[in-house]
Structures are given as C-alpha cells and as structure tokens.
JSON list of C-alpha atoms in Angstrom, two decimals:
[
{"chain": "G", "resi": 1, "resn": "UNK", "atom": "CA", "xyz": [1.18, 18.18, 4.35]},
{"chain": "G", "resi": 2, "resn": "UNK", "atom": "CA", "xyz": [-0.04, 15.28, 2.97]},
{"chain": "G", "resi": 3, "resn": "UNK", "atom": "CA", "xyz": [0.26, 14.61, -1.04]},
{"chain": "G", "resi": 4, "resn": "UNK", "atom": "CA", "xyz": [-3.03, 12.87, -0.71]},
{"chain": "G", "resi": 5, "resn": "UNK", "atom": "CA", "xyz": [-5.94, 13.49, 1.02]},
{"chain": "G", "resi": 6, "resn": "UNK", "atom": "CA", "xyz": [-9.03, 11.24, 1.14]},
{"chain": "G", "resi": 7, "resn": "UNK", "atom": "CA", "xyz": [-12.35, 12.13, 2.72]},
{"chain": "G", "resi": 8, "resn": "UNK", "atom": "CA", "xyz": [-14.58, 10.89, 4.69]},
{"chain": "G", "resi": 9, "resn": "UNK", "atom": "CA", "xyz": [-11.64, 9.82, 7.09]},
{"chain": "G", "resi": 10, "resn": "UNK", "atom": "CA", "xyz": [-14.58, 7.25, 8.17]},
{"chain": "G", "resi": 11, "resn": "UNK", "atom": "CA", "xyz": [-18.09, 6.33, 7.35]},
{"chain": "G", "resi": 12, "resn": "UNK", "atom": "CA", "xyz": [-20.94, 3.66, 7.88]},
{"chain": "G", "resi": 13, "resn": "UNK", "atom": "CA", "xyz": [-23.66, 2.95, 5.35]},
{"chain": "G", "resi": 14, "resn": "UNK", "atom": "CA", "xyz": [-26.36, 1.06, 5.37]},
{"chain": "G", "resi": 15, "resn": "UNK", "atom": "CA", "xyz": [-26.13, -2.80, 4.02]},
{"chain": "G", "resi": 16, "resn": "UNK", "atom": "CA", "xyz": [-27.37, -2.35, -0.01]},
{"chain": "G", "resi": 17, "resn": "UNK", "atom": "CA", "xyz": [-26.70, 1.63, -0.18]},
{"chain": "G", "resi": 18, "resn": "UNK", "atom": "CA", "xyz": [-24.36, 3.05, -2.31]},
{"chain": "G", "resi": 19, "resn": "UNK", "atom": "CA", "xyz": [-21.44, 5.62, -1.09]},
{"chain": "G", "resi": 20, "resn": "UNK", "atom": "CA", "xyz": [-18.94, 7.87, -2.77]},
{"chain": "G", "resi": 21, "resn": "UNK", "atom": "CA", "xyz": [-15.00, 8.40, -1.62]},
{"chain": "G", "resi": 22, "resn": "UNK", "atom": "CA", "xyz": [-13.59, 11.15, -2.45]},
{"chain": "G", "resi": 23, "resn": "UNK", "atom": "CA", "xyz": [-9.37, 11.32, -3.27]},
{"chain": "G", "resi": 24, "resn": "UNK", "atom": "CA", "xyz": [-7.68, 14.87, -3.87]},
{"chain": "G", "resi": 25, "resn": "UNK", "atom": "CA", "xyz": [-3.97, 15.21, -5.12]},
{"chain": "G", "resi": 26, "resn": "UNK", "atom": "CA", "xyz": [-1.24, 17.81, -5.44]},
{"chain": "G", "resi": 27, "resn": "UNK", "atom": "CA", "xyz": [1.61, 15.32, -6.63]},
{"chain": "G", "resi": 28, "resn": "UNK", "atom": "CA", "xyz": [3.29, 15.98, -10.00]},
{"chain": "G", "resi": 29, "resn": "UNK", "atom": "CA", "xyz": [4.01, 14.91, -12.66]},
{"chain": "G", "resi": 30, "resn": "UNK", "atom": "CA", "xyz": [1.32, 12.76, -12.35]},
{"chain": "G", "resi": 31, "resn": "UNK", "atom": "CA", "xyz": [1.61, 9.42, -13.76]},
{"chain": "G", "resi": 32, "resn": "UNK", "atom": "CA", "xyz": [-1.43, 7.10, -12.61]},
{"chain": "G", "resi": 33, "resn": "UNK", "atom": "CA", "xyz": [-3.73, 6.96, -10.05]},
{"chain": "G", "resi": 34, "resn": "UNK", "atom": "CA", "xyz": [-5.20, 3.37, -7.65]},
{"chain": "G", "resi": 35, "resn": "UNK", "atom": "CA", "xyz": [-7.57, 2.35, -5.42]},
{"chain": "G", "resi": 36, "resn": "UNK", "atom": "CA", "xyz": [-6.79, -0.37, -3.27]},
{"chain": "G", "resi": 37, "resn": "UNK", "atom": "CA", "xyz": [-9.07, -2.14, -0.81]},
{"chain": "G", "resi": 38, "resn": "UNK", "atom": "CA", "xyz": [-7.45, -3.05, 2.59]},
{"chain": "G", "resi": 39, "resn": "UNK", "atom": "CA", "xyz": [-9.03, -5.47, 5.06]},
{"chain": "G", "resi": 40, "resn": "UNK", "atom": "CA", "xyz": [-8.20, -4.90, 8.48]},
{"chain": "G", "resi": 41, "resn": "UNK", "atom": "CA", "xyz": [-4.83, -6.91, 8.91]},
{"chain": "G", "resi": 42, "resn": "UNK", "atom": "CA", "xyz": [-4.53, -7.94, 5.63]},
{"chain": "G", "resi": 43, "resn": "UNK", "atom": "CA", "xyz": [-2.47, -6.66, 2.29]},
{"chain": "G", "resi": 44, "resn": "UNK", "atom": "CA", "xyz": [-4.45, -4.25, -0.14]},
{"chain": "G", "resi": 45, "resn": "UNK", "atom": "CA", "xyz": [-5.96, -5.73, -2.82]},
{"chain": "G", "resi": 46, "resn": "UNK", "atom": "CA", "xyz": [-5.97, -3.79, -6.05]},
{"chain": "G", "resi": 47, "resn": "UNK", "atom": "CA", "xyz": [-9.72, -2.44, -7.63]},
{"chain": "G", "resi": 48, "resn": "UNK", "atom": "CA", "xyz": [-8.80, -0.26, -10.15]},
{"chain": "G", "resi": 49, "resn": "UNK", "atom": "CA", "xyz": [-5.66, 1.59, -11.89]},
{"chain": "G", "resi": 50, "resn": "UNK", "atom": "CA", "xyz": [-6.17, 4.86, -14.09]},
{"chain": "G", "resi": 51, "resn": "UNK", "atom": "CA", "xyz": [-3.75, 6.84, -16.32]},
{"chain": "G", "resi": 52, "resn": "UNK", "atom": "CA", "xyz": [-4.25, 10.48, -17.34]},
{"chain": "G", "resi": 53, "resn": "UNK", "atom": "CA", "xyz": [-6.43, 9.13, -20.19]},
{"chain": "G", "resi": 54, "resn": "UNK", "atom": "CA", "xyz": [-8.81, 7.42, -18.49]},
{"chain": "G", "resi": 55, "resn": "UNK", "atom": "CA", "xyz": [-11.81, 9.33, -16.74]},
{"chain": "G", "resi": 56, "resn": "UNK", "atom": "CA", "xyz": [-13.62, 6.18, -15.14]},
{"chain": "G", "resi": 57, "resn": "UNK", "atom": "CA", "xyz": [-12.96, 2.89, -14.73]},
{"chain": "G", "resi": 58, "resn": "UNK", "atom": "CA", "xyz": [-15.21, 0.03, -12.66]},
{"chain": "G", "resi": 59, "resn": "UNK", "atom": "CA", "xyz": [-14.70, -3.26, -11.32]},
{"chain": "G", "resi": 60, "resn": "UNK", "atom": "CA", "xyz": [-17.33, -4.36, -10.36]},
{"chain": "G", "resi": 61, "resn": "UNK", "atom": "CA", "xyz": [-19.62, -3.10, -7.74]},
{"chain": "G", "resi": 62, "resn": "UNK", "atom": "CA", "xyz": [-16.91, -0.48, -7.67]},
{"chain": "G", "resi": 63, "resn": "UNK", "atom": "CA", "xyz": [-16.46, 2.68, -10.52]},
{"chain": "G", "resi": 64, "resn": "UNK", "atom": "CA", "xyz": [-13.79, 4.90, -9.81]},
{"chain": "G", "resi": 65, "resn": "UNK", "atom": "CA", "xyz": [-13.76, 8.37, -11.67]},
{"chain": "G", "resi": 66, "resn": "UNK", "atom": "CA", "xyz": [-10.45, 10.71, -12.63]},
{"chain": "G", "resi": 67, "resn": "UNK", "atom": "CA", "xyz": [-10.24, 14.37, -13.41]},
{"chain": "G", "resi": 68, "resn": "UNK", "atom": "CA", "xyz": [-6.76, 14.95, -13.94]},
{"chain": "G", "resi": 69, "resn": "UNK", "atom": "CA", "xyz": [-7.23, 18.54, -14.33]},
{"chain": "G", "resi": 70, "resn": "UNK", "atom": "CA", "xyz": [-8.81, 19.06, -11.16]},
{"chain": "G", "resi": 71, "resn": "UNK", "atom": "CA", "xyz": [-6.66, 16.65, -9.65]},
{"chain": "G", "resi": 72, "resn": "UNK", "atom": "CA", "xyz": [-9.63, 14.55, -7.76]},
{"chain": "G", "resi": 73, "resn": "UNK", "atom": "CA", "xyz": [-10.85, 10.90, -8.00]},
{"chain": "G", "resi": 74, "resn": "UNK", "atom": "CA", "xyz": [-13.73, 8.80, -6.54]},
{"chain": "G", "resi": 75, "resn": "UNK", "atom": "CA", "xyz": [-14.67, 5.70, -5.67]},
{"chain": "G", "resi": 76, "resn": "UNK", "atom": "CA", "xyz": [-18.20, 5.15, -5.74]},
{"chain": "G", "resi": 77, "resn": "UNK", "atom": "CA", "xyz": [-19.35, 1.80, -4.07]},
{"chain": "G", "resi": 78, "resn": "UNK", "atom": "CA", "xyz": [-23.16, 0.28, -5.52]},
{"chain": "G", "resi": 79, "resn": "UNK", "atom": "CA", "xyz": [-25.14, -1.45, -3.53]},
{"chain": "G", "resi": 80, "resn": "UNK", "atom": "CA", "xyz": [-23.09, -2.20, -0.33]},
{"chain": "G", "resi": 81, "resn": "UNK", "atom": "CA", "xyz": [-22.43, -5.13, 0.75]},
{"chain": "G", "resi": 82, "resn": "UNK", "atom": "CA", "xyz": [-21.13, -6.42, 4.27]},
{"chain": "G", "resi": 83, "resn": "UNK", "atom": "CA", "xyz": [-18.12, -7.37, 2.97]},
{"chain": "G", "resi": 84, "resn": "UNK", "atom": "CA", "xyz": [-17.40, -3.94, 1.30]},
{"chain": "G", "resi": 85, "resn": "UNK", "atom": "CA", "xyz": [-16.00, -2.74, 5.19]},
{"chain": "G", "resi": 86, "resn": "UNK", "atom": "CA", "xyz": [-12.66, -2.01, 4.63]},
{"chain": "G", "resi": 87, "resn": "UNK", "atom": "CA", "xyz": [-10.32, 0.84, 4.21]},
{"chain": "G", "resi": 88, "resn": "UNK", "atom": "CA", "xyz": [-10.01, 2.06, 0.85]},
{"chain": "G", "resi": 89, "resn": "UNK", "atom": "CA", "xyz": [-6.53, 3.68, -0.08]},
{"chain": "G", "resi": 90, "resn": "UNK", "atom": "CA", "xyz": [-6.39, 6.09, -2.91]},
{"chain": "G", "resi": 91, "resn": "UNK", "atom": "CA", "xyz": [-2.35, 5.62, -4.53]},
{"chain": "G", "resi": 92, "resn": "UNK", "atom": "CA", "xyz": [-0.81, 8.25, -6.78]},
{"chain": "G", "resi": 93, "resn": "UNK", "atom": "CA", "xyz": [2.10, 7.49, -9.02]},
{"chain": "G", "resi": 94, "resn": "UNK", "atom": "CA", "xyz": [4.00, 10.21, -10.09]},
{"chain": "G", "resi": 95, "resn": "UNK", "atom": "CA", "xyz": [7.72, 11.25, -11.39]},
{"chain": "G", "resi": 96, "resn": "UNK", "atom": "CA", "xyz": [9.69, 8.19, -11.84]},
{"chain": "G", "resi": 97, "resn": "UNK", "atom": "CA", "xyz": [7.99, 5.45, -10.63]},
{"chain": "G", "resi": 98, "resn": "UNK", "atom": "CA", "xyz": [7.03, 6.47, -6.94]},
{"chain": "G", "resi": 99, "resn": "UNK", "atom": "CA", "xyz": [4.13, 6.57, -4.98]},
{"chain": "G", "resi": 100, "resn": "UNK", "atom": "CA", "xyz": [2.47, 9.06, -2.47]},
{"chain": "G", "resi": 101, "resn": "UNK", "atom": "CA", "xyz": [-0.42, 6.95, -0.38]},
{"chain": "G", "resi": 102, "resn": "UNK", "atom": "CA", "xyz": [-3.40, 8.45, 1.04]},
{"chain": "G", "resi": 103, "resn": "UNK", "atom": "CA", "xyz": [-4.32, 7.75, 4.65]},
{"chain": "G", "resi": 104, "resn": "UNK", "atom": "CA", "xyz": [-7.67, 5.95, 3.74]},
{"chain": "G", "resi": 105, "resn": "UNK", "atom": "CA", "xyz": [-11.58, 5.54, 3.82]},
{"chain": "G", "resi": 106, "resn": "UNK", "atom": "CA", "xyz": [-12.27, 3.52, 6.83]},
{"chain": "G", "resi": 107, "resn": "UNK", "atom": "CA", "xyz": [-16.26, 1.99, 5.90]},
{"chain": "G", "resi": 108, "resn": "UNK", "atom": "CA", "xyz": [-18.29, -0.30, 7.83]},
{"chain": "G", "resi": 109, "resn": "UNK", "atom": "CA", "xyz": [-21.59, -1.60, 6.21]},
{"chain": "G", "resi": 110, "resn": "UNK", "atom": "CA", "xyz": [-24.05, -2.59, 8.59]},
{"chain": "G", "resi": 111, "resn": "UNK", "atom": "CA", "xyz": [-27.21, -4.36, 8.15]},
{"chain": "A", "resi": 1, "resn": "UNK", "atom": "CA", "xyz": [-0.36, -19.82, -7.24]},
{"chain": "A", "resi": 2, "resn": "UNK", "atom": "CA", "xyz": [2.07, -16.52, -8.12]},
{"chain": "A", "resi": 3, "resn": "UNK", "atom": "CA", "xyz": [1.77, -14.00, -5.33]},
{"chain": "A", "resi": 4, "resn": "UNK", "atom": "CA", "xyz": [3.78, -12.50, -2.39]},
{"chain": "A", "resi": 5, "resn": "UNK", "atom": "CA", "xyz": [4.92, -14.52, 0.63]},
{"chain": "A", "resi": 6, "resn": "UNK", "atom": "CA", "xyz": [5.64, -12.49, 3.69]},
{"chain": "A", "resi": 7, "resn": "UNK", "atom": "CA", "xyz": [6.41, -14.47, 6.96]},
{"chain": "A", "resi": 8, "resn": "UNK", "atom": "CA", "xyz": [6.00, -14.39, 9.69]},
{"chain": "A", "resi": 9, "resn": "UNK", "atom": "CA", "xyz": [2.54, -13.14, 10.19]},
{"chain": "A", "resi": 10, "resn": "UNK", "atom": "CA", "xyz": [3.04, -11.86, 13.97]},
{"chain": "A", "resi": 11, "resn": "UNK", "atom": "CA", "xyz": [6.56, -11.22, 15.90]},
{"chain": "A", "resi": 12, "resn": "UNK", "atom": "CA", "xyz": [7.16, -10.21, 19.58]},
{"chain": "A", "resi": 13, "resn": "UNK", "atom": "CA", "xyz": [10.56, -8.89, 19.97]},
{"chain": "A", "resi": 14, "resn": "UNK", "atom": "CA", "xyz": [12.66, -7.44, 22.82]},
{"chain": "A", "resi": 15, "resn": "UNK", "atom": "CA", "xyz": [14.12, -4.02, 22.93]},
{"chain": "A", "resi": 16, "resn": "UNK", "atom": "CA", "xyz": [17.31, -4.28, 21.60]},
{"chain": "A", "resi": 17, "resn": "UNK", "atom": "CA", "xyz": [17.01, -7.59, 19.49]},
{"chain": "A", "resi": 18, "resn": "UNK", "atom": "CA", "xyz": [17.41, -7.14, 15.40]},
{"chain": "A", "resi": 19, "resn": "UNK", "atom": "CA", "xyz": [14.40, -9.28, 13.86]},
{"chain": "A", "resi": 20, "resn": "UNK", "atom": "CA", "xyz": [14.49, -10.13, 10.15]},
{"chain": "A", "resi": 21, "resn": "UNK", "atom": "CA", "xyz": [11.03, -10.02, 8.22]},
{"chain": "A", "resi": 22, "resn": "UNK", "atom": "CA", "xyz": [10.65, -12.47, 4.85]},
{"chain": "A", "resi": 23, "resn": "UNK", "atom": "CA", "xyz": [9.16, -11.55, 1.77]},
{"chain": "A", "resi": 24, "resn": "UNK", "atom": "CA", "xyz": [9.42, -13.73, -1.22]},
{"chain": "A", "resi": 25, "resn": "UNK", "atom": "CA", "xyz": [7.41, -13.03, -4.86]},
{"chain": "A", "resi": 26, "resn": "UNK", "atom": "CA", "xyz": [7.36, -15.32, -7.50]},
{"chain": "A", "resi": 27, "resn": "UNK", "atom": "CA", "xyz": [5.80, -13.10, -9.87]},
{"chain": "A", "resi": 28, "resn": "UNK", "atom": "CA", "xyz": [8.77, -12.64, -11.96]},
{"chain": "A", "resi": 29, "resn": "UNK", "atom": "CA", "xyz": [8.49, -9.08, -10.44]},
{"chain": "A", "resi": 30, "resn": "UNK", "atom": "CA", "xyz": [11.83, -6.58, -11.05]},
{"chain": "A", "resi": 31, "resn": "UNK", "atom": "CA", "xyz": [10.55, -4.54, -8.80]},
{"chain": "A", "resi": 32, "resn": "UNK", "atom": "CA", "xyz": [9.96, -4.53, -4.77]},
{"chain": "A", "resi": 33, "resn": "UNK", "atom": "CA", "xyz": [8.93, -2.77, -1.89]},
{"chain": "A", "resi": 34, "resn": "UNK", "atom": "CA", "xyz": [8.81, -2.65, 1.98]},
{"chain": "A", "resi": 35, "resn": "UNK", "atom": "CA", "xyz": [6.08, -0.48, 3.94]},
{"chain": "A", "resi": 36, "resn": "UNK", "atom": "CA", "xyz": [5.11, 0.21, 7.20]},
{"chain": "A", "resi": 37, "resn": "UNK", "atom": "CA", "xyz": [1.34, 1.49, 8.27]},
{"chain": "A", "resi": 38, "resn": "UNK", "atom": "CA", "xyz": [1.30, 2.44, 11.76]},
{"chain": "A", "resi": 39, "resn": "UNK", "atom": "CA", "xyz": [-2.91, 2.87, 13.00]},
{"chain": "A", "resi": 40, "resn": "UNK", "atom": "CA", "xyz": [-4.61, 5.75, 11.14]},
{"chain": "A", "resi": 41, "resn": "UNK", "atom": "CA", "xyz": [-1.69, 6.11, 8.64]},
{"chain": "A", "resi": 42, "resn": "UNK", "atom": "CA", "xyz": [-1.17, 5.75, 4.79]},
{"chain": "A", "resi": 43, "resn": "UNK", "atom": "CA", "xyz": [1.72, 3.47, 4.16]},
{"chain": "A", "resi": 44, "resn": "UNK", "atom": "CA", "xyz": [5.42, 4.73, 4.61]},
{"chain": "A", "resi": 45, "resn": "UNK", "atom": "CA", "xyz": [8.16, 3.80, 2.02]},
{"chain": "A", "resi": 46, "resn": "UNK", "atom": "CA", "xyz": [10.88, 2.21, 3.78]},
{"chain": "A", "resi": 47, "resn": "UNK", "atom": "CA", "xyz": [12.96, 0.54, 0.96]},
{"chain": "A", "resi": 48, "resn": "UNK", "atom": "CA", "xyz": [12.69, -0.39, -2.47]},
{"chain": "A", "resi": 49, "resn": "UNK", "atom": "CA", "xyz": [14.64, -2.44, -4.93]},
{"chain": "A", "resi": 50, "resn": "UNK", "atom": "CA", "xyz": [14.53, -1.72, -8.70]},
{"chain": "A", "resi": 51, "resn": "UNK", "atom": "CA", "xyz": [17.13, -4.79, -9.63]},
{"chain": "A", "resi": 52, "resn": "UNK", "atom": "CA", "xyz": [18.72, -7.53, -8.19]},
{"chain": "A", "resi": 53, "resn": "UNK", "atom": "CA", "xyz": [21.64, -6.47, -6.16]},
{"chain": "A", "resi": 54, "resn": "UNK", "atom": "CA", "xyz": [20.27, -3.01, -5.83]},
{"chain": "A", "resi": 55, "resn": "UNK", "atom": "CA", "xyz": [18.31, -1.08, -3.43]},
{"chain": "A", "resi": 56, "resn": "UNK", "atom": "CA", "xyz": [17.80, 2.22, -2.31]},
{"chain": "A", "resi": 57, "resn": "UNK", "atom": "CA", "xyz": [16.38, 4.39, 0.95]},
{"chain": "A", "resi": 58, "resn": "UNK", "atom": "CA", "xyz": [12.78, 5.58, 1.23]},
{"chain": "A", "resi": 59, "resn": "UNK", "atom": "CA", "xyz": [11.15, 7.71, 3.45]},
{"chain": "A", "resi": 60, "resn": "UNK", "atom": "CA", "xyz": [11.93, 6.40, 6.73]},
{"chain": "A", "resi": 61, "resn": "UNK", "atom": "CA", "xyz": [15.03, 3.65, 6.22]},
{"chain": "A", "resi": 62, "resn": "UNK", "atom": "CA", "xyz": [16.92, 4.64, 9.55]},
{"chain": "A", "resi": 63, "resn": "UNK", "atom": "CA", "xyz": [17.28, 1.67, 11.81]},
{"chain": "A", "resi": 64, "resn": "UNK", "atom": "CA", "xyz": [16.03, -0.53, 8.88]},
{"chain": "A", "resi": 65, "resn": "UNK", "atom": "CA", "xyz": [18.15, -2.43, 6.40]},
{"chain": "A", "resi": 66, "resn": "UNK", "atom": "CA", "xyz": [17.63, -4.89, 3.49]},
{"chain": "A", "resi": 67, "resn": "UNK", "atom": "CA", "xyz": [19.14, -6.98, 1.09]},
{"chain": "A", "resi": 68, "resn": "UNK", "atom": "CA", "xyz": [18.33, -8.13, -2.12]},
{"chain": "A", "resi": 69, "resn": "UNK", "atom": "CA", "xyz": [20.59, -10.82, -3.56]},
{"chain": "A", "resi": 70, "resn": "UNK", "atom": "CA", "xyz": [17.98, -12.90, -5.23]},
{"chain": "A", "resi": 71, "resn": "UNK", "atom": "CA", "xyz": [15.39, -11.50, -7.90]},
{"chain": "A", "resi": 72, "resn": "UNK", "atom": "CA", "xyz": [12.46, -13.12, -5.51]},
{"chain": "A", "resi": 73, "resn": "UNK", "atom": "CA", "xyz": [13.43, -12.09, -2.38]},
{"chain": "A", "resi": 74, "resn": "UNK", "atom": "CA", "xyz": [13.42, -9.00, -0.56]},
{"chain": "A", "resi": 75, "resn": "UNK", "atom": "CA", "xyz": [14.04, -9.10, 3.25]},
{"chain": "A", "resi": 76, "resn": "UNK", "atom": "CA", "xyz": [13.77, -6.16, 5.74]},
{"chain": "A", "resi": 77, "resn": "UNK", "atom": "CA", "xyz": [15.85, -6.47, 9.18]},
{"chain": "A", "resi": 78, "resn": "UNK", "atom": "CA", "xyz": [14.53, -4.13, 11.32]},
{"chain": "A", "resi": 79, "resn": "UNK", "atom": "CA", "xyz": [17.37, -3.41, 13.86]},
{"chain": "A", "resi": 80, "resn": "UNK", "atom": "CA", "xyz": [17.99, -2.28, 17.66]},
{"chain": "A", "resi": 81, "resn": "UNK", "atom": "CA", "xyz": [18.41, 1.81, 16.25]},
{"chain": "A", "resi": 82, "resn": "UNK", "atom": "CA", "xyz": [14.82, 1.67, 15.22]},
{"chain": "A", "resi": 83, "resn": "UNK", "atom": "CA", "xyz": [13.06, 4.03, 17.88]},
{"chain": "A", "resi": 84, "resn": "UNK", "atom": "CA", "xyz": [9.68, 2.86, 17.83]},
{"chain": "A", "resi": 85, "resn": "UNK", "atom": "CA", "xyz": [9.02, -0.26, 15.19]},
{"chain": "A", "resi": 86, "resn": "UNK", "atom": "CA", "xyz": [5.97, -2.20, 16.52]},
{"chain": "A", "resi": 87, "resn": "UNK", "atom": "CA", "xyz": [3.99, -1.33, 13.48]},
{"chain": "A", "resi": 88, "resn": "UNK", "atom": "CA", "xyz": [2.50, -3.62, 10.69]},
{"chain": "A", "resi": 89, "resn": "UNK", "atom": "CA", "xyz": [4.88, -3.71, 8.04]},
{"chain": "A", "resi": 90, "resn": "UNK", "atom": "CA", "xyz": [3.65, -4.36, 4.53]},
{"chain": "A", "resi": 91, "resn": "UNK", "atom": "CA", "xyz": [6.15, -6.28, 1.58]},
{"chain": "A", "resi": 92, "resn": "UNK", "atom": "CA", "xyz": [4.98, -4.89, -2.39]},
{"chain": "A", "resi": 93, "resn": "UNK", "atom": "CA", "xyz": [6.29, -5.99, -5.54]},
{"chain": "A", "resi": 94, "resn": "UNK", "atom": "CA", "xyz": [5.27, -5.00, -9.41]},
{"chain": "A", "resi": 95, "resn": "UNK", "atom": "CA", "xyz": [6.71, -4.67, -12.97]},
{"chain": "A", "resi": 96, "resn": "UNK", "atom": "CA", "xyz": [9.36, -2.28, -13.77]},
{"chain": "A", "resi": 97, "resn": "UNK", "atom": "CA", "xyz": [7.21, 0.02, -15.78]},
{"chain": "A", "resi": 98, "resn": "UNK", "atom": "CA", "xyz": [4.85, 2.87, -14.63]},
{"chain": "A", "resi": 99, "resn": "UNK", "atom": "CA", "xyz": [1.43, 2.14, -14.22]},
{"chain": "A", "resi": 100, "resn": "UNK", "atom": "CA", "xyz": [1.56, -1.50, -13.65]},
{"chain": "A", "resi": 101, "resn": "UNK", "atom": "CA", "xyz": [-0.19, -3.41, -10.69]},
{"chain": "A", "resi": 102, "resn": "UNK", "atom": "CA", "xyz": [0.97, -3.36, -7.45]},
{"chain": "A", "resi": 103, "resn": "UNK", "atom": "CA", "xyz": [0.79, -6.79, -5.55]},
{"chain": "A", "resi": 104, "resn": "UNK", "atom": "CA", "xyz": [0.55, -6.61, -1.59]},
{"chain": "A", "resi": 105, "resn": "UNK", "atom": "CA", "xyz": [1.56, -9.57, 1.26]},
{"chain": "A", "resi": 106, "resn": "UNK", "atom": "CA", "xyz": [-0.50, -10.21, 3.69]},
{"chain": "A", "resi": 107, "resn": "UNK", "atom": "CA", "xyz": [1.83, -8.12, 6.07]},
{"chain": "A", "resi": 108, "resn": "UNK", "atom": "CA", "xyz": [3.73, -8.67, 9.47]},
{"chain": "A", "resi": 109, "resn": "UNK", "atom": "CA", "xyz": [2.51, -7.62, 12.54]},
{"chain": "A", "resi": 110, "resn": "UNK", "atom": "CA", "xyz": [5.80, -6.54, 14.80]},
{"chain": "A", "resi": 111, "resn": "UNK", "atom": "CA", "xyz": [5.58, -5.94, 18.44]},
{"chain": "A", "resi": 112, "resn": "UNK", "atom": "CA", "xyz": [8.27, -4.92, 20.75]},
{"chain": "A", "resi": 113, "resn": "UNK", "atom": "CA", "xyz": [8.03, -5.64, 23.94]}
]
C-alpha cells in the first residue's frame, strides 16, 4: 500500500477556475511535507515545503494547507491558468531524511 | 546558473548493453539522488549518496549501480541484469539537513530496444 495517496488521480478544469488536490499520509515520524509541480517530461519543480508547524503556506497562485494531526494536505490552485497542466506530486519526509512520493494529480486546464 | 545537469536527455539501448546516465550539481549539494518514474507512478528510490565516496541502496537498486567519487557528480549505470529499465529516470540533489529543497534534472528518457 502506498504511503501516499493523492486524489483526484486526474482532473480538467476550466481555464480561470480554481481546484483543490487533496494528499493523505500514513508515514511516520513525519518530518515535512512538498508539493512539486511536474511537466510532462520534465524534472519537478518545487512550490511549496511545510514542517509540522506550518498549517498553510502559498506561492503564488498556489496555497497548500497541512494538518499534521489528520495527516492530510492540499493544494489549492486560484484562478487556473493553461500553464497550470501538470502533475502535481505531494512528497513526505519522514524518519531520517527519506522520502515516500505520491503517485500524482494529473490536471489539464482547458480554455 | 547553479542547478542539476543530467545528460543525455533520450537513450536507445540494446538488450544486453550497460548504459551510463550523467548527473552533475553544482549546488554545493552533500546530498544526491537517482529516481525512476515509470507512466502512472510516483518516483522510485534507486540510490542515494549522503557523502562523497558513499552511497547506499534504495528501493529498487538491483541491476543498477553508481558511483560517487566527486562531491558534484552522481552517475547511475544501469546494467544488462536490469529486467525491464526503459523508464524515465530522474537525478535529485539537496542539503544534508531535513526539510531542505529538493532540486530535480530535467530527467533521461531510456529505451531498450
């Protein structure tokens, strides 16, 4: 069983909607928790990093929330843009220094 | 510009040929990483290296090997004994300590054929 599950596995939105992605965890001890943005065929691209202190965090168009306790973080996109399709990859760090990867969001905006 | 150098971008190899994939950093990074995303997939640990002169298995490091001699350098040979490595294979690198950045290549497409 996965370590980290992300939902929707896929999605398309509307051009200038906003979405939500949702990132559930059972790894432990937890140590930090990152969203990456992947283009298709390219290397992610960090958009945020959280530690167990921090319950939100943007960058942007993009806010990403954390409730350690619950064990659950989003990534809520504003006002889509074209360029938002990618695959967003939710990244757990936990125990010493390692990493458990979710499979990813796949989005496509359209216009 | 500092970043993360992975070459080459796309390989065709024959079954039963070793092929050696670069990835150089010159971010000063202690720290590096090799992936490997197959379609669908979240990324796979293959190896990492803490230090210089160190490394040490991940998830799935049969019929892969690496080396890592130089602080900036990092390269992954994947080898005749992997089963099934046409995959895009993904080089990382960051700081020592927990909870810093991770920086990405731009990833190497291997095909066998």
């Amino acid at each position: 069983k996965n370590q980290v599950e992300q939902s929707p596995q896929s999605l398309i939105i509307l051009e200038g909607k906003n979405c939500t992605l949702q990132c559930n965890y059972t790894v432990s001890p937890f140590s930090n928790l990152r969203w990456y943005k992947q283009d298709t065929g390219r290397g992610p691209v960090s958009l945020t990093i959280m530690t167990f202190s921090e319950n939100t965090k943007s960058n942007g168009r993009y806010t990403a929330t954390l409730d350690a306790d619950t064990k659950q973080s989003s990534l809520h996109i504003t006002a889509s843009q074209l360029s938002d399709s990618a695959s967003y990859i939710c990244v757990v760090g936990y125990g010493n220094n390692r990493l458990a990867f979710g499979k990813g969001n796949q989005v496509v905006v359209i216009p | 510009d500092g970043g993360i150098t992975q070459s080459p971008k796309y390989l065709f190899r024959k079954e039963g040929q070793n092929v050696t994939l670069s990835c150089e950093q010159n971010l000063n990074h202690d720290a590096m990483y090799w992936y490997r995303q197959d379609p669908g997939q979240g990324l796979r640990l293959i190896y990492y290296s803490q230090i210089v002169n160190d490394f040490q298995k991940g998830d799935i490091a049969e019929g892969y090997s690496v080396s890592r001699e130089k602080k900036e350098s990092f390269p992954l040979t994947v080898t005749s004994a992997q089963k099934n490595p046409t995959a895009f294979y993904l080089c990382a690198s960051t700081r020592q300590s927990s909870g810093n950045t991770i920086y990405f290549g731009e990833g190497s497409w291997l095909t066998v054929v």
